[in-house]
XYZ file of C-alpha atoms in Angstrom:
769
model
C -0.021 -0.139 -0.042
C 2.647 2.003 0.894
C 4.644 1.849 -2.496
C 1.323 2.166 -4.332
C 0.730 6.084 -2.380
C 4.371 6.743 -3.319
C 3.311 5.883 -6.976
C 0.435 8.141 -7.221
C 2.696 10.773 -5.488
C 5.284 10.377 -7.790
C 2.936 10.287 -11.158
C 1.762 13.854 -9.988
C 4.983 15.266 -9.830
C 6.354 14.192 -12.579
C 3.130 13.992 -14.709
C 1.616 17.406 -15.437
C -2.572 17.184 -15.676
C -2.184 13.369 -14.983
C -6.491 13.005 -15.413
C -6.634 9.338 -13.981
C -4.893 10.398 -10.647
C -8.670 10.972 -9.164
C -9.679 7.603 -10.458
C -6.509 5.855 -9.320
C -6.991 7.848 -5.754
C -10.389 6.574 -5.453
C -9.422 2.814 -6.308
C -6.802 3.170 -3.812
C -9.425 4.565 -0.963
C -11.721 1.604 -1.811
C -9.057 -1.021 -1.570
C -8.265 0.191 1.801
C -11.108 0.377 3.286
C -12.704 -3.096 1.827
C -9.401 -4.232 3.651
C -10.192 -2.295 6.715
C -13.592 -3.531 6.573
C -12.626 -7.172 6.282
C -10.235 -6.819 8.963
C -12.324 -5.081 11.230
C -16.310 -6.549 11.013
C -15.447 -10.437 9.398
C -14.156 -12.766 11.952
C -11.375 -15.389 11.220
C -12.620 -19.600 11.190
C -12.534 -21.997 13.743
C -8.812 -23.058 14.001
C -8.139 -26.303 12.036
C -6.730 -28.030 15.415
C -10.113 -27.467 16.953
C -12.536 -28.954 13.939
C -14.512 -32.744 13.979
C -13.711 -32.173 18.045
C -16.598 -31.620 21.277
C -16.256 -28.743 22.095
C -17.866 -26.393 25.241
C -19.967 -23.103 23.717
C -21.801 -20.465 25.294
C -23.891 -18.027 23.061
C -26.676 -16.618 22.289
C -29.775 -18.013 19.300
C -29.383 -14.628 17.196
C -32.005 -15.705 14.173
C -35.450 -17.237 14.504
C -34.770 -21.423 14.588
C -36.062 -23.129 11.919
C -37.758 -26.419 12.538
C -37.447 -29.414 9.621
C -38.071 -33.375 10.057
C -34.494 -34.331 11.235
C -34.438 -31.600 14.079
C -33.803 -27.637 14.725
C -31.212 -25.412 12.790
C -30.049 -21.990 14.389
C -27.731 -19.966 14.399
C -25.355 -19.084 18.064
C -23.725 -15.751 18.370
C -20.662 -17.264 20.659
C -19.443 -15.585 23.365
C -17.137 -18.123 25.353
C -15.446 -21.193 23.506
C -13.580 -23.748 24.877
C -12.247 -27.332 24.651
C -14.623 -30.014 26.636
C -13.195 -32.965 28.110
C -16.113 -35.423 29.913
C -14.201 -34.718 33.039
C -15.358 -32.028 33.457
C -12.567 -30.175 32.872
C -12.431 -27.032 30.157
C -9.728 -25.450 28.684
C -10.400 -21.842 27.524
C -9.187 -21.502 24.180
C -8.227 -17.476 24.177
C -6.096 -18.261 27.532
C -4.389 -21.805 25.495
C -1.161 -21.618 24.529
C -1.727 -22.032 20.901
C -4.641 -19.331 21.174
C -2.703 -16.687 23.021
C -4.246 -13.055 22.765
C -6.798 -13.889 20.978
C -10.457 -14.674 21.330
C -12.966 -16.375 18.953
C -15.737 -14.299 17.740
C -18.248 -14.653 15.035
C -21.533 -17.131 14.725
C -22.022 -20.631 14.629
C -25.229 -21.750 12.112
C -26.028 -25.342 14.155
C -28.222 -28.481 13.956
C -30.074 -29.768 16.879
C -31.330 -32.777 15.290
C -33.155 -35.723 16.377
C -32.554 -39.513 17.021
C -34.405 -41.857 15.414
C -36.163 -43.203 18.561
C -38.416 -39.956 19.201
C -40.897 -41.611 21.835
C -38.149 -40.797 24.457
C -38.026 -37.561 25.338
C -34.197 -37.178 24.958
C -33.879 -37.707 21.813
C -35.901 -35.224 20.741
C -34.488 -30.715 20.541
C -35.898 -28.697 23.038
C -38.103 -25.438 21.955
C -35.442 -22.693 20.818
C -36.480 -19.856 20.379
C -33.727 -16.163 19.501
C -32.292 -14.988 22.801
C -31.800 -17.870 24.843
C -28.546 -18.115 26.152
C -27.283 -21.621 25.627
C -24.802 -23.789 26.845
C -23.923 -26.682 24.602
C -21.733 -29.716 23.903
C -21.050 -28.933 19.652
C -18.614 -30.425 17.038
C -17.905 -28.158 14.240
C -16.223 -27.703 11.075
C -15.123 -25.148 8.341
C -17.619 -23.883 6.458
C -18.089 -26.267 3.607
C -20.682 -25.903 -0.320
C -20.657 -27.927 -2.763
C -18.209 -26.047 -5.451
C -19.444 -26.936 -8.786
C -19.558 -24.608 -12.082
C -23.421 -22.956 -11.798
C -23.872 -24.697 -7.953
C -25.121 -21.939 -5.097
C -22.148 -20.408 -3.476
C -22.617 -21.267 0.084
C -19.304 -20.340 1.857
C -19.763 -17.177 0.003
C -23.033 -16.191 2.229
C -21.570 -17.798 5.101
C -18.704 -15.715 5.038
C -21.596 -12.764 4.319
C -23.542 -13.891 7.592
C -20.255 -14.094 9.357
C -20.617 -17.971 10.035
C -17.480 -18.837 11.293
C -18.179 -22.920 11.419
C -21.500 -25.282 10.954
C -21.889 -28.355 13.281
C -24.102 -30.032 15.494
C -25.279 -30.640 19.098
C -23.895 -33.341 20.776
C -26.256 -35.061 23.088
C -25.640 -35.170 26.493
C -26.189 -33.490 30.088
C -24.067 -30.354 29.355
C -26.649 -28.855 27.032
C -28.470 -26.475 28.966
C -30.623 -23.507 29.060
C -28.588 -20.286 31.145
C -31.051 -16.949 30.196
C -34.022 -16.811 28.273
C -33.919 -12.753 27.028
C -30.158 -12.412 26.417
C -30.821 -11.344 22.789
C -30.354 -7.923 21.715
C -33.255 -5.230 22.230
C -34.727 -6.052 18.286
C -34.499 -9.486 18.579
C -36.393 -9.919 21.572
C -39.069 -7.219 19.851
C -38.956 -9.387 16.501
C -39.538 -12.311 18.445
C -42.961 -11.022 20.556
C -43.931 -10.127 17.412
C -43.399 -13.431 15.870
C -45.057 -14.835 18.675
C -48.128 -13.146 18.579
C -48.141 -13.399 14.083
C -48.274 -17.240 14.454
C -50.279 -17.764 17.354
C -53.338 -15.794 15.391
C -52.262 -17.343 12.435
C -52.688 -20.978 13.803
C -55.533 -19.709 16.021
C -57.992 -18.762 12.780
C -56.605 -21.813 10.509
C -54.618 -19.764 8.706
C -53.271 -22.314 5.930
C -49.419 -23.568 5.586
C -48.968 -21.801 2.222
C -50.423 -17.904 3.434
C -48.736 -18.246 6.966
C -45.493 -18.782 5.208
C -45.985 -15.408 2.564
C -47.340 -13.584 5.520
C -44.424 -13.839 7.895
C -42.122 -13.482 4.703
C -43.806 -9.723 4.372
C -44.033 -9.434 7.610
C -40.533 -10.151 9.272
C -38.747 -11.057 6.344
C -38.641 -14.621 7.726
C -38.669 -16.974 4.675
C -37.596 -20.291 6.064
C -41.947 -21.853 6.256
C -42.189 -20.825 2.097
C -41.916 -24.037 0.125
C -40.310 -25.948 -2.712
C -43.390 -25.198 -4.734
C -44.081 -21.875 -3.923
C -40.439 -20.891 -4.664
C -40.697 -22.467 -7.745
C -44.231 -20.652 -9.083
C -42.638 -17.379 -7.517
C -39.168 -17.397 -9.410
C -40.540 -18.730 -13.097
C -43.025 -15.918 -12.526
C -40.070 -13.070 -11.851
C -41.991 -12.364 -8.931
C -39.761 -14.330 -6.232
C -38.596 -10.476 -5.034
C -42.274 -9.581 -3.660
C -41.412 -12.251 -1.203
C -38.010 -10.583 0.315
C -38.483 -7.416 2.013
C -36.188 -4.729 0.055
C -36.296 -1.167 -2.233
C -40.196 -1.854 -3.129
C -41.537 -3.169 0.374
C -39.183 -0.227 2.343
C -39.956 2.099 -0.390
C -43.746 1.290 -0.122
C -44.083 1.936 3.913
C -42.166 5.229 3.024
C -44.444 6.344 0.730
C -48.055 5.789 2.623
C -46.389 7.589 5.928
C -45.245 10.302 3.885
C -48.760 11.051 2.017
C -50.447 10.296 5.052
C -48.261 12.395 7.173
C -48.620 15.483 5.012
C -52.031 15.334 4.312
C -52.977 15.147 7.802
C -50.412 18.071 8.904
C -51.499 20.191 6.705
C -54.788 20.189 7.674
C -53.734 22.183 10.874
C -52.913 25.933 9.481
C -51.487 27.033 13.237
C -48.633 23.928 12.868
C -47.731 23.458 9.060
C -47.023 27.072 9.281
C -43.705 26.677 11.934
C -42.783 23.316 10.188
C -43.791 22.580 6.589
C -45.742 19.130 5.542
C -43.438 17.955 3.543
C -40.335 18.142 5.853
C -42.585 16.667 8.551
C -43.966 13.998 6.464
C -40.353 13.489 5.072
C -39.005 12.636 8.824
C -42.198 10.511 9.291
C -41.521 8.159 5.853
C -37.814 7.901 7.738
C -39.099 6.137 10.835
C -41.395 4.262 9.000
C -38.574 3.068 7.015
C -36.370 2.456 9.561
C -38.934 0.265 11.275
C -39.938 -1.540 8.935
C -36.689 -2.420 8.446
C -36.030 -3.043 12.114
C -39.022 -5.653 11.974
C -37.414 -7.491 9.210
C -33.789 -7.728 11.306
C -31.905 -5.058 8.967
C -31.629 -7.453 6.556
C -28.782 -6.752 3.917
C -31.888 -5.694 1.064
C -33.683 -3.854 3.522
C -30.192 -1.375 4.229
C -29.917 -0.564 1.025
C -33.951 0.271 0.428
C -32.696 2.124 3.383
C -30.010 3.940 2.674
C -31.572 5.115 0.034
C -35.073 6.256 1.124
C -33.440 8.660 3.964
C -30.870 10.231 0.991
C -34.143 11.095 -0.657
C -36.310 12.458 2.603
C -32.896 14.100 4.089
C -32.856 15.728 0.416
C -36.490 16.996 0.859
C -36.294 17.829 4.097
C -33.441 20.057 3.142
C -35.037 21.376 -0.611
C -32.028 19.844 -2.118
C -33.005 18.857 -5.682
C -31.177 16.288 -6.775
C -31.331 14.750 -10.430
C -31.909 11.102 -10.431
C -28.770 9.511 -11.791
C -26.871 11.945 -8.920
C -28.933 10.087 -6.549
C -28.994 6.470 -7.567
C -24.775 6.786 -7.741
C -25.109 8.795 -3.733
C -27.075 5.860 -2.615
C -24.010 3.708 -4.257
C -21.689 5.335 -2.963
C -23.428 4.597 0.861
C -24.386 1.442 0.422
C -20.510 0.800 -0.291
C -18.949 2.976 2.121
C -21.290 1.081 5.019
C -20.312 -2.306 3.188
C -18.402 -2.598 0.220
C -18.734 -6.607 -0.089
C -22.643 -5.698 -1.237
C -21.089 -6.160 -4.480
C -20.855 -9.854 -4.174
C -24.396 -10.130 -3.983
C -26.590 -10.736 -7.274
C -29.342 -8.819 -5.539
C -27.046 -4.647 -5.425
C -26.573 -5.688 -8.928
C -30.111 -6.695 -9.516
C -32.051 -3.216 -7.440
C -29.743 -1.135 -8.634
C -29.756 -1.876 -11.999
C -33.757 -1.965 -12.077
C -33.762 1.684 -10.549
C -31.051 3.240 -13.070
C -33.186 2.398 -15.933
C -36.541 3.012 -14.593
C -35.479 6.489 -14.131
C -33.221 6.458 -17.731
C -35.861 4.753 -19.741
C -39.228 6.491 -17.608
C -38.980 9.312 -19.615
C -38.859 7.111 -22.894
C -42.347 5.857 -22.927
C -44.926 7.601 -24.220
C -47.096 8.732 -22.119
C -51.440 7.034 -23.633
C -52.477 5.828 -20.967
C -51.087 4.724 -16.874
C -51.885 1.179 -17.417
C -49.486 1.094 -20.938
C -47.016 3.289 -19.033
C -47.623 1.015 -16.130
C -46.898 -2.507 -18.936
C -43.925 -0.603 -20.387
C -42.097 -0.393 -17.438
C -42.140 -3.566 -16.490
C -41.261 -4.879 -20.245
C -38.218 -2.175 -19.783
C -37.288 -4.330 -16.717
C -37.691 -7.228 -18.400
C -35.562 -6.207 -21.081
C -32.506 -4.217 -18.909
C -32.357 -7.441 -16.056
C -32.232 -10.171 -19.136
C -28.710 -10.507 -19.299
C -28.614 -9.946 -15.376
C -30.644 -12.985 -14.765
C -29.372 -14.917 -18.248
C -25.431 -14.007 -16.241
C -26.497 -15.160 -12.618
C -29.546 -17.823 -12.789
C -29.349 -19.499 -16.524
C -33.320 -18.510 -17.307
C -35.472 -15.396 -18.209
C -39.097 -15.092 -17.421
C -41.191 -13.654 -20.176
C -44.040 -13.530 -18.291
C -42.353 -11.788 -15.578
C -43.955 -8.056 -16.844
C -47.580 -9.335 -16.679
C -47.169 -11.391 -13.488
C -45.618 -7.948 -12.089
C -47.956 -6.047 -13.541
C -50.657 -8.171 -12.375
C -50.020 -8.157 -8.926
C -47.304 -5.609 -7.811
C -50.158 -3.267 -7.197
C -52.272 -5.517 -5.359
C -48.983 -6.409 -2.988
C -47.860 -2.997 -2.625
C -51.627 -1.281 -2.598
C -53.632 -3.515 -0.224
C -51.405 -6.608 1.023
C -47.960 -4.848 2.646
C -50.352 -1.738 4.149
C -52.808 -4.057 5.597
C -49.951 -6.818 6.966
C -47.743 -3.515 8.440
C -51.560 -2.309 10.163
C -52.105 -6.043 11.819
C -48.433 -5.745 13.163
C -49.603 -2.797 15.103
C -53.007 -4.146 15.607
C -51.846 -6.959 17.065
C -50.751 -5.457 20.420
C -54.262 -2.747 20.306
C -56.991 -5.592 19.548
C -56.159 -9.534 18.242
C -59.886 -9.121 16.578
C -59.137 -6.352 13.724
C -56.080 -7.757 13.168
C -57.418 -11.299 12.449
C -59.920 -9.787 9.895
C -56.843 -7.415 8.460
C -55.079 -10.696 7.540
C -58.215 -12.488 6.322
C -58.189 -10.113 3.970
C -55.008 -10.149 2.872
C -55.457 -14.084 2.916
C -58.102 -13.776 0.666
C -55.794 -11.371 -1.741
C -53.235 -13.307 -1.490
C -54.625 -16.693 -2.758
C -55.589 -14.554 -5.379
C -52.764 -13.429 -6.659
C -51.499 -17.387 -6.119
C -53.505 -18.445 -8.221
C -52.761 -16.157 -11.115
C -49.446 -16.824 -10.549
C -50.096 -20.680 -10.716
C -51.634 -20.421 -14.054
C -49.140 -17.924 -15.763
C -46.635 -21.008 -14.264
C -48.711 -23.698 -15.819
C -49.237 -22.303 -18.902
C -46.002 -19.894 -19.938
C -42.825 -22.061 -18.359
C -39.677 -19.861 -17.980
C -36.696 -19.740 -20.987
C -33.874 -21.861 -18.956
C -30.790 -23.702 -20.149
C -29.171 -20.647 -21.735
C -25.544 -21.605 -20.449
C -22.731 -19.648 -17.995
C -22.206 -16.616 -20.026
C -19.128 -14.600 -19.648
C -18.983 -10.531 -18.106
C -18.144 -9.729 -21.403
C -21.319 -11.632 -22.711
C -23.194 -9.379 -20.197
C -21.771 -6.095 -20.533
C -22.180 -6.322 -24.402
C -25.789 -6.854 -23.975
C -26.676 -3.723 -21.421
C -24.739 -1.671 -24.344
C -26.970 -3.231 -26.861
C -29.812 -2.269 -24.431
C -29.023 1.371 -23.557
C -28.385 1.993 -27.307
C -31.361 0.692 -28.292
C -33.270 3.238 -25.811
C -31.900 6.076 -26.242
C -32.852 8.574 -29.325
C -30.757 7.842 -32.638
C -30.905 6.664 -35.919
C -32.472 3.118 -36.667
C -29.524 1.708 -38.437
C -27.542 2.217 -35.195
C -30.135 0.463 -33.274
C -29.924 -2.546 -35.633
C -26.871 -2.641 -35.280
C -26.776 -2.789 -31.887
C -29.057 -5.606 -31.272
C -26.390 -7.681 -32.524
C -24.452 -6.923 -29.408
C -27.333 -9.446 -27.792
C -25.873 -12.285 -29.856
C -23.210 -13.804 -27.304
C -25.745 -13.912 -24.617
C -28.196 -15.051 -26.404
C -26.277 -17.581 -29.309
C -25.449 -20.865 -27.184
C -23.198 -21.886 -30.908
C -20.704 -18.667 -29.852
C -21.396 -19.717 -26.495
C -19.890 -23.366 -26.368
C -17.450 -23.625 -29.121
C -14.701 -24.190 -26.521
C -16.523 -27.066 -25.403
C -16.943 -29.048 -28.538
C -15.151 -32.540 -28.403
C -14.999 -34.218 -31.835
C -15.287 -38.278 -32.236
C -13.914 -40.152 -29.965
C -13.373 -37.639 -26.965
C -14.856 -37.605 -23.782
C -15.727 -35.204 -21.508
C -15.969 -36.407 -17.852
C -17.135 -33.937 -15.224
C -17.221 -35.968 -11.322
C -19.613 -33.166 -9.080
C -18.981 -32.252 -6.215
C -22.092 -33.837 -3.835
C -20.482 -34.404 -1.393
C -20.751 -37.955 0.424
C -22.506 -38.697 -2.551
C -21.264 -39.461 -6.035
C -22.944 -37.429 -9.668
C -20.940 -37.660 -12.640
C -21.997 -36.255 -16.183
C -19.953 -37.890 -19.186
C -20.451 -35.525 -22.826
C -19.340 -36.628 -25.832
C -19.753 -34.988 -29.057
C -23.570 -35.180 -29.196
C -24.523 -37.262 -25.797
C -25.044 -36.934 -22.696
C -24.862 -39.377 -19.917
C -25.526 -38.854 -15.645
C -24.404 -41.828 -13.740
C -25.918 -41.451 -10.798
C -27.891 -38.420 -9.167
C -26.069 -37.255 -5.027
C -28.436 -37.455 -2.248
C -32.208 -36.097 -1.215
C -31.450 -34.524 2.243
C -34.888 -33.268 2.764
C -37.996 -32.141 0.545
C -36.491 -28.880 -0.137
C -32.977 -30.077 -0.905
C -31.312 -32.420 -2.563
C -28.168 -32.748 -5.191
C -30.697 -32.859 -8.077
C -31.450 -29.035 -7.627
C -29.092 -28.011 -5.823
C -26.037 -29.410 -8.433
C -27.197 -31.652 -11.475
C -29.338 -29.008 -13.023
C -27.403 -25.751 -12.439
C -24.781 -27.564 -13.767
C -26.394 -29.094 -17.015
C -28.106 -25.494 -17.094
C -24.714 -23.584 -17.502
C -23.309 -26.237 -19.475
C -26.647 -25.674 -22.344
C -28.191 -29.100 -21.615
C -31.508 -29.307 -21.988
C -32.209 -32.885 -22.493
C -30.443 -36.656 -21.228
C -29.638 -39.034 -23.552
C -28.543 -41.845 -20.789
C -29.284 -41.980 -16.406
C -27.556 -44.476 -14.886
C -28.529 -44.837 -11.228
C -25.683 -47.338 -10.257
C -27.862 -49.290 -7.114
C -30.573 -47.571 -4.707
C -29.080 -45.549 -1.582
C -29.778 -42.229 -1.039
C -26.493 -41.131 -1.665
C -26.559 -42.008 -5.071
C -29.777 -42.032 -6.495
C -31.886 -39.353 -4.247
C -31.472 -36.192 -6.618
C -33.287 -37.857 -9.896
C -37.158 -36.432 -8.691
C -35.398 -33.334 -9.190
C -33.758 -33.917 -12.606
C -36.343 -35.931 -13.864
C -38.791 -33.035 -13.062
C -36.937 -30.645 -15.801
C -34.802 -32.592 -17.763
C -36.086 -35.240 -20.732
C -34.297 -38.387 -19.969
C -34.324 -41.081 -23.178
C -32.993 -43.440 -21.719
C -32.662 -44.582 -17.603
C -30.675 -47.654 -16.561
C -30.193 -49.027 -13.020
C -28.690 -51.589 -10.574
C -31.896 -51.789 -8.502
C -34.303 -50.942 -10.967
C -37.181 -51.167 -8.175
C -36.405 -48.345 -6.401
C -37.057 -46.163 -9.447
C -40.636 -48.596 -10.004
C -42.400 -45.136 -11.080
C -40.649 -44.297 -14.041
C -39.658 -46.300 -17.550
C -37.124 -47.755 -16.096
C -34.577 -51.459 -17.435
C -32.130 -53.463 -15.412
C -28.381 -52.824 -15.282
C -27.370 -56.332 -16.747
C -23.517 -57.021 -18.020
C -23.760 -57.591 -21.373
C -25.476 -54.420 -22.414
C -23.707 -52.306 -24.695
C -23.876 -49.399 -27.396
C -21.784 -47.076 -29.061
C -22.005 -43.157 -29.924
C -19.592 -40.640 -31.256
C -17.038 -43.403 -31.587
C -17.066 -44.163 -28.374
C -18.048 -47.033 -26.571
C -20.421 -47.780 -23.228
C -20.321 -51.338 -22.051
C -22.076 -52.668 -18.553
C -19.423 -54.876 -16.592
C -21.442 -55.517 -13.537
C -23.788 -57.108 -12.307
C -25.231 -60.100 -13.671
C -28.200 -61.541 -13.377
C -27.525 -64.006 -10.925
C -24.750 -61.618 -8.850
C -25.939 -60.123 -5.341
C -29.731 -59.525 -4.965
C -29.924 -56.407 -2.823
C -27.202 -53.732 -1.035
C -23.531 -52.405 -2.716
C -22.366 -54.745 -5.047
C -25.529 -54.549 -7.348
C -24.191 -50.945 -8.244
C -23.879 -50.619 -12.191
C -20.392 -50.456 -13.215
C -19.580 -49.486 -16.653
C -16.857 -48.928 -18.780
C -16.695 -46.013 -21.091
C -13.953 -46.107 -24.437
C -12.847 -44.578 -26.625
C -9.498 -44.451 -28.717
C -8.217 -41.914 -26.738
C -8.812 -43.771 -23.441
C -11.176 -45.285 -20.928
C -13.224 -44.319 -17.904
C -14.179 -47.118 -15.069
C -17.187 -46.437 -13.398
C -17.905 -48.093 -10.290
C -20.855 -47.096 -8.102
C -20.162 -48.328 -4.458
C -19.316 -52.143 -5.233
C -17.277 -54.039 -2.897
C -14.646 -57.030 -2.992
C -16.725 -59.789 -3.946
C -17.720 -57.257 -7.341
C -14.627 -56.529 -7.712
C -13.740 -59.914 -7.771
C -16.285 -60.956 -10.226
C -15.563 -58.186 -12.743
C -12.098 -58.713 -13.852
C -12.627 -62.946 -13.109
C -14.917 -62.462 -16.304
C -12.840 -59.846 -18.078
C -9.233 -58.448 -18.841
C -10.636 -55.110 -17.924
C -8.265 -51.668 -18.201
C -9.232 -48.226 -17.655
C -7.166 -44.951 -17.409
C -9.134 -43.084 -15.314
C -11.195 -44.878 -12.009
C -14.076 -43.280 -9.824
C -13.186 -44.617 -7.350
C -15.328 -47.634 -5.648
C -17.288 -46.461 -2.841
C -16.180 -43.103 -1.826
C -12.501 -44.812 -1.189
C -14.146 -46.973 1.855
C -12.117 -50.139 3.183
C -14.687 -52.514 1.949
C -13.484 -51.808 -1.523
C -10.176 -51.016 -4.013
C -8.326 -54.321 -3.485
C -4.680 -54.789 -4.485
C -5.736 -57.217 -7.331
C -8.783 -54.842 -8.480
C -6.411 -52.005 -8.543
C -3.535 -53.701 -10.667
C -5.873 -55.490 -13.028
C -7.534 -51.947 -13.889
C -4.010 -49.787 -13.301
C -5.649 -46.834 -13.730
C -3.387 -43.562 -14.117
C -5.704 -41.243 -12.456
C -8.149 -42.122 -9.327
C -11.300 -39.540 -8.539
C -12.806 -40.438 -5.008
C -16.395 -38.566 -4.180
C -16.668 -37.699 -0.898
C -17.760 -35.001 1.340
C -15.663 -32.636 3.868
C -14.591 -33.943 6.816
C -17.519 -36.688 6.618
C -18.176 -39.015 9.036
C -17.313 -42.360 7.842
C -13.365 -40.788 7.504
C -13.752 -41.256 3.439
C -11.458 -41.933 1.816
C -9.967 -44.530 4.157
C -6.147 -43.550 4.793
C -5.518 -47.546 4.758
C -6.884 -47.409 0.992
C -5.722 -43.800 -0.190
C -1.936 -45.133 0.807
C -2.704 -48.496 -1.603
C -3.262 -46.033 -4.470
C 0.084 -43.939 -3.589
C 2.239 -47.658 -3.232
C 0.850 -48.361 -6.793
C 1.720 -45.084 -7.706
C -1.699 -44.007 -8.856
C -2.810 -40.270 -8.961
C -5.506 -39.325 -6.513
C -8.224 -36.393 -6.225
C -10.798 -36.277 -4.151
C -13.709 -34.078 -4.138
C -13.364 -32.757 -0.877
C -10.722 -31.283 -2.059
C -10.947 -30.066 -5.673
C -14.361 -29.284 -5.752
C -15.344 -30.727 -9.411
C -13.330 -32.227 -11.601
C -13.665 -31.932 -14.930
C -11.295 -34.204 -16.864
C -11.272 -34.345 -20.936
C -10.401 -37.051 -22.477
C -8.995 -35.866 -26.647
C -6.439 -36.289 -29.084
C -3.518 -36.076 -27.000
C -4.182 -39.139 -25.169
C -2.512 -39.713 -21.568
C -1.536 -35.965 -20.924
C -5.579 -35.329 -19.552
C -6.952 -31.893 -19.258
C -8.191 -31.714 -15.967
C -9.787 -28.486 -14.366
C -10.316 -28.423 -10.051
C -12.918 -25.985 -9.682
C -12.275 -25.008 -5.772
C -9.109 -24.204 -6.758
C -9.291 -22.738 -9.873
C -12.081 -20.926 -8.464
C -10.599 -19.935 -5.189
C -12.064 -17.382 -3.452
C -10.663 -15.665 -0.083
C -13.323 -17.059 1.212
C -13.409 -20.337 0.321
C -11.993 -22.783 2.471
C -8.611 -24.781 1.503
């Protein structure tokens, strides 16, 4: 930093009229402020030495706990962290030799899971509430997420939430509640509101879907929104309506501004001493602040609150601000408070949407309010489409119609009614109930419309990955199309959209020739999911685990990856066997992708689908690549891991062996039947001791072996004994737990495989190593 400052001074001295000096100074200030912000406000992760060990923590629950079939999920703000010793001795970390003069601060994301036998009371987690202080015995590990192209960056999200570790509560007598109202005053107020609201909603038997939407609009708590609801909201482009942000904060401020100004201006004595617009602006600031507080000051509400504050202060001090300058001032204010806001897609979506409204609204020919409103919605679709494709690989064409219908209902009726109901919760629950009943009716009408649009007008998906340059070119094209200029230039500007919309321009770098194979072993945690591409076909081998109704590897990893690759149809899906960590995500994949052929070693687990049994001897050839099923034989193993479908993929350039979860017995059957060789081996059973026998490895003799295993998984996969075996045979081993998804291209270069490791190639400072 000192060197950079010295260089700037030298430039100023020796280069006269250096016009880039202000830009460089601001860049230096931005980097300095971001570094200071990181150092001051973002804690370090839990030291490696303490991971997967029993720890004792004292902390306060600082979020609304989320109940799931498996238990309760919650975040805990650390007050004290100690090593746990069963004899009752505790060693404080910040006073130990290894952590001298350090105190571990931050938040933990924990799960308190139920035991199989729920009939025993001690096997069920206690009722947890925000603000409670607990002493818990826990086991934690570094923040970890799936690292694949297209997967949600969970580690970045945890980093932004200042969560330094994730883990679970261990059962024992050490766990006890120390206090009830130990959290912040804001958390207690929000919890009190939530309790009253939920009691009222349940007492009047509101549906679960309506409770979820009302809580989201009142408190910003979206944990109860179902997968089906999210699907409808996203596909119709209305998901922003259930995230308290600029629209909602702006509405609360606008209503209060209009109401306060109207009432204050009725009294001449008062308005003559304080202008009604100034009083109204102050009231609007209070309303916006109160709604943001009720939503917990989430990152989107902070941005909206800042913009509202700047606008209202300008009104109070009679400062005329150009809309463009207002957006820029708000942008600088947001980045000044939170420089890392640029990591959030919502930051770009919200500011670009507001900027385009200010920029393009005057260009709309004002014929009627309805047409103007529809025009603004289509302009928003146009300006946000590049970002939607860039971030989500999808565009919803029905979005303008859906928003034109639903936004007025939500903004003018639903949100005001919910906010009024929140006020009356503590005055008259009867009035609050009637307000919420009307709200429920309005939500029902909106939902019927959205479901109809969702069923009949699906969103456009499968655009594939888009580079930042393609997105920027599309934005330039939009601006040129909107500004007044000659038609010829506008026609030429339309060509700037091609890199964003044309798959041919995008995927030329990944085009495969005859006999070439591109295999990606996806990072699916403790499971398996492999995508194999040839020149014209796609094969998916195993689809990872299903963790809950809301979450599985199919919708979290495989579908996003296929979307990034621009894949809409899958030629072959092979489910090796029936274990959850290999077939759990299948339903999610089958819902959104057309599957032409389906094979499984355990076809009885997929009876509801047109599945064929995977049997030794099945073969097919495409693009000069052959696919051969080596196992199981009809008479082999009735059930279990040894029923795994083993597939050999071979071309003139190289070969791959996919093994599922086979054990030594199945390995022996395979190498006794055929003299198999493979250049690449997907390690059997995640590297378990039950597999990878000496004889099997010597027979296959791979150059490279790939392990698909979860980070610090409870099974200890891959086994150290097995890894030593691979090392002794001089077989290179890669592990998805360390590498993220592993992409391997077998092409004309033969044994010199091109290997890409997503975690290593796309590493950022918030990602674990």
